[in-house]
Amino acid sequence: MEQPTQPTPAPRHYIGRVLLINLGIVLALHPGRQLFTGGDEGIFMLLFVLAYLNGLFFIGCLVSGRSKTGIGFLLAALLVFVIGFGDCATHLRLGSMH
């Protein structure tokens, strides 16, 4: 008798972990803005680098076939832009947001 073949399990997706880690980094950067960057304006560069890295990880996940995890990195980059830059702009009184 032949044994029935087991289907290969689907790869795990880490969308929630990616978003949670990025949210934690953004939330840690805002109160520690003076400590990490030495000034208020330096946080913009850190947020831009974080969003850029998320974009690279998104492309890497798409190339490697883990597109669902890649969606997490794309959402994380958008999270950094919307929450990070929006909150910084209000604290620094940039534009008409204050």
PDB file of C-alpha atoms in Angstrom:
ATOM      1  CA  MET A   1       0.000   0.000   0.000  1.00  0.00           C
ATOM      2  CA  GLU A   2       1.161   3.468  -0.817  1.00  0.00           C
ATOM      3  CA  GLN A   3       1.085   6.172   1.773  1.00  0.00           C
ATOM      4  CA  PRO A   4      -0.963   9.247   0.791  1.00  0.00           C
ATOM      5  CA  THR A   5       1.258  12.249   0.239  1.00  0.00           C
ATOM      6  CA  GLN A   6       0.822  15.110   2.630  1.00  0.00           C
ATOM      7  CA  PRO A   7       0.278  18.525   1.091  1.00  0.00           C
ATOM      8  CA  THR A   8       3.055  21.001   1.768  1.00  0.00           C
ATOM      9  CA  PRO A   9       2.073  23.583   4.363  1.00  0.00           C
ATOM     10  CA  ALA A  10       1.565  27.145   3.204  1.00  0.00           C
ATOM     11  CA  PRO A  11       4.325  29.580   4.171  1.00  0.00           C
ATOM     12  CA  ARG A  12       3.678  31.703   7.228  1.00  0.00           C
ATOM     13  CA  HIS A  13       2.884  35.365   6.822  1.00  0.00           C
ATOM     14  CA  TYR A  14       4.173  37.933   9.265  1.00  0.00           C
ATOM     15  CA  ILE A  15       2.070  40.973   8.394  1.00  0.00           C
ATOM     16  CA  GLY A  16       1.055  41.661  11.998  1.00  0.00           C
ATOM     17  CA  ARG A  17       4.584  41.352  13.349  1.00  0.00           C
ATOM     18  CA  VAL A  18       5.987  43.674  10.687  1.00  0.00           C
ATOM     19  CA  LEU A  19       3.353  46.316  11.430  1.00  0.00           C
ATOM     20  CA  LEU A  20       3.743  45.981  15.202  1.00  0.00           C
ATOM     21  CA  ILE A  21       7.536  46.309  15.069  1.00  0.00           C
ATOM     22  CA  ASN A  22       7.352  49.381  12.834  1.00  0.00           C
ATOM     23  CA  LEU A  23       4.672  50.988  15.003  1.00  0.00           C
ATOM     24  CA  GLY A  24       6.830  50.357  18.057  1.00  0.00           C
ATOM     25  CA  ILE A  25       9.844  51.979  16.382  1.00  0.00           C
ATOM     26  CA  VAL A  26       7.813  55.034  15.356  1.00  0.00           C
ATOM     27  CA  LEU A  27       6.301  55.364  18.828  1.00  0.00           C
ATOM     28  CA  ALA A  28       9.738  55.027  20.450  1.00  0.00           C
ATOM     29  CA  LEU A  29      11.240  57.659  18.155  1.00  0.00           C
ATOM     30  CA  HIS A  30       8.693  60.357  18.959  1.00  0.00           C
ATOM     31  CA  PRO A  31       9.240  60.672  22.721  1.00  0.00           C
ATOM     32  CA  GLY A  32      12.976  60.053  22.342  1.00  0.00           C
ATOM     33  CA  ARG A  33      13.411  62.495  19.470  1.00  0.00           C
ATOM     34  CA  GLN A  34      15.889  64.666  21.421  1.00  0.00           C
ATOM     35  CA  LEU A  35      17.843  61.657  22.668  1.00  0.00           C
ATOM     36  CA  PHE A  36      18.112  59.809  19.332  1.00  0.00           C
ATOM     37  CA  THR A  37      18.646  62.695  16.929  1.00  0.00           C
ATOM     38  CA  GLY A  38      19.966  65.579  18.991  1.00  0.00           C
ATOM     39  CA  GLY A  39      17.235  67.852  17.662  1.00  0.00           C
ATOM     40  CA  ASP A  40      13.717  67.937  16.342  1.00  0.00           C
ATOM     41  CA  GLU A  41      14.578  68.014  12.642  1.00  0.00           C
ATOM     42  CA  GLY A  42      16.774  64.884  12.664  1.00  0.00           C
ATOM     43  CA  ILE A  43      13.808  62.595  13.205  1.00  0.00           C
ATOM     44  CA  PHE A  44      12.646  63.221   9.641  1.00  0.00           C
ATOM     45  CA  MET A  45      15.781  61.526   8.302  1.00  0.00           C
ATOM     46  CA  LEU A  46      15.294  58.534  10.598  1.00  0.00           C
ATOM     47  CA  LEU A  47      11.666  58.169   9.513  1.00  0.00           C
ATOM     48  CA  PHE A  48      12.641  58.469   5.859  1.00  0.00           C
ATOM     49  CA  VAL A  49      15.308  55.754   6.275  1.00  0.00           C
ATOM     50  CA  LEU A  50      12.777  53.513   8.040  1.00  0.00           C
ATOM     51  CA  ALA A  51      10.234  53.980   5.245  1.00  0.00           C
ATOM     52  CA  TYR A  52      12.959  53.387   2.622  1.00  0.00           C
ATOM     53  CA  LEU A  53      14.036  50.133   4.317  1.00  0.00           C
ATOM     54  CA  ASN A  54      10.420  48.974   4.440  1.00  0.00           C
ATOM     55  CA  GLY A  55      10.171  49.677   0.710  1.00  0.00           C
ATOM     56  CA  LEU A  56      13.292  47.600   0.044  1.00  0.00           C
ATOM     57  CA  PHE A  57      11.965  44.749   2.165  1.00  0.00           C
ATOM     58  CA  PHE A  58       8.664  44.963   0.261  1.00  0.00           C
ATOM     59  CA  ILE A  59      10.470  44.549  -3.065  1.00  0.00           C
ATOM     60  CA  GLY A  60      12.591  41.734  -1.617  1.00  0.00           C
ATOM     61  CA  CYS A  61       9.500  39.869  -0.436  1.00  0.00           C
ATOM     62  CA  LEU A  62       7.839  40.251  -3.826  1.00  0.00           C
ATOM     63  CA  VAL A  63      10.920  38.885  -5.603  1.00  0.00           C
ATOM     64  CA  SER A  64      11.216  35.942  -3.213  1.00  0.00           C
ATOM     65  CA  GLY A  65       7.552  34.982  -3.568  1.00  0.00           C
ATOM     66  CA  ARG A  66       6.372  36.033  -0.112  1.00  0.00           C
ATOM     67  CA  SER A  67       3.965  38.642  -1.378  1.00  0.00           C
ATOM     68  CA  LYS A  68       1.654  38.576   1.641  1.00  0.00           C
ATOM     69  CA  THR A  69       4.512  39.425   3.994  1.00  0.00           C
ATOM     70  CA  GLY A  70       5.563  42.054   1.458  1.00  0.00           C
ATOM     71  CA  ILE A  71       2.158  43.678   1.837  1.00  0.00           C
ATOM     72  CA  GLY A  72       2.991  44.082   5.534  1.00  0.00           C
ATOM     73  CA  PHE A  73       6.164  45.987   4.646  1.00  0.00           C
ATOM     74  CA  LEU A  74       4.254  48.203   2.202  1.00  0.00           C
ATOM     75  CA  LEU A  75       1.651  48.975   4.862  1.00  0.00           C
ATOM     76  CA  ALA A  76       4.441  49.640   7.362  1.00  0.00           C
ATOM     77  CA  ALA A  77       6.048  52.178   5.007  1.00  0.00           C
ATOM     78  CA  LEU A  78       2.697  53.912   4.658  1.00  0.00           C
ATOM     79  CA  LEU A  79       2.284  53.789   8.439  1.00  0.00           C
ATOM     80  CA  VAL A  80       5.636  55.513   8.895  1.00  0.00           C
ATOM     81  CA  PHE A  81       4.688  58.241   6.438  1.00  0.00           C
ATOM     82  CA  VAL A  82       1.177  58.877   7.733  1.00  0.00           C
ATOM     83  CA  ILE A  83       1.705  58.577  11.477  1.00  0.00           C
ATOM     84  CA  GLY A  84       5.360  59.498  11.712  1.00  0.00           C
ATOM     85  CA  PHE A  85       5.541  62.498   9.454  1.00  0.00           C
ATOM     86  CA  GLY A  86       2.068  63.725  10.401  1.00  0.00           C
ATOM     87  CA  ASP A  87       2.863  63.694  14.097  1.00  0.00           C
ATOM     88  CA  CYS A  88       6.250  65.308  13.566  1.00  0.00           C
ATOM     89  CA  ALA A  89       4.751  68.041  11.427  1.00  0.00           C
ATOM     90  CA  THR A  90       2.254  68.937  14.146  1.00  0.00           C
ATOM     91  CA  HIS A  91       4.910  68.956  16.880  1.00  0.00           C
ATOM     92  CA  LEU A  92       7.252  71.096  14.815  1.00  0.00           C
ATOM     93  CA  ARG A  93       4.406  73.371  13.691  1.00  0.00           C
ATOM     94  CA  LEU A  94       5.025  72.890   9.992  1.00  0.00           C
ATOM     95  CA  GLY A  95       2.411  74.072   7.567  1.00  0.00           C
ATOM     96  CA  SER A  96      -1.169  74.741   8.606  1.00  0.00           C
ATOM     97  CA  MET A  97      -1.552  71.653  10.803  1.00  0.00           C
ATOM     98  CA  HIS A  98      -1.088  73.415  14.159  1.00  0.00           C
TER      99      HIS A  98
END
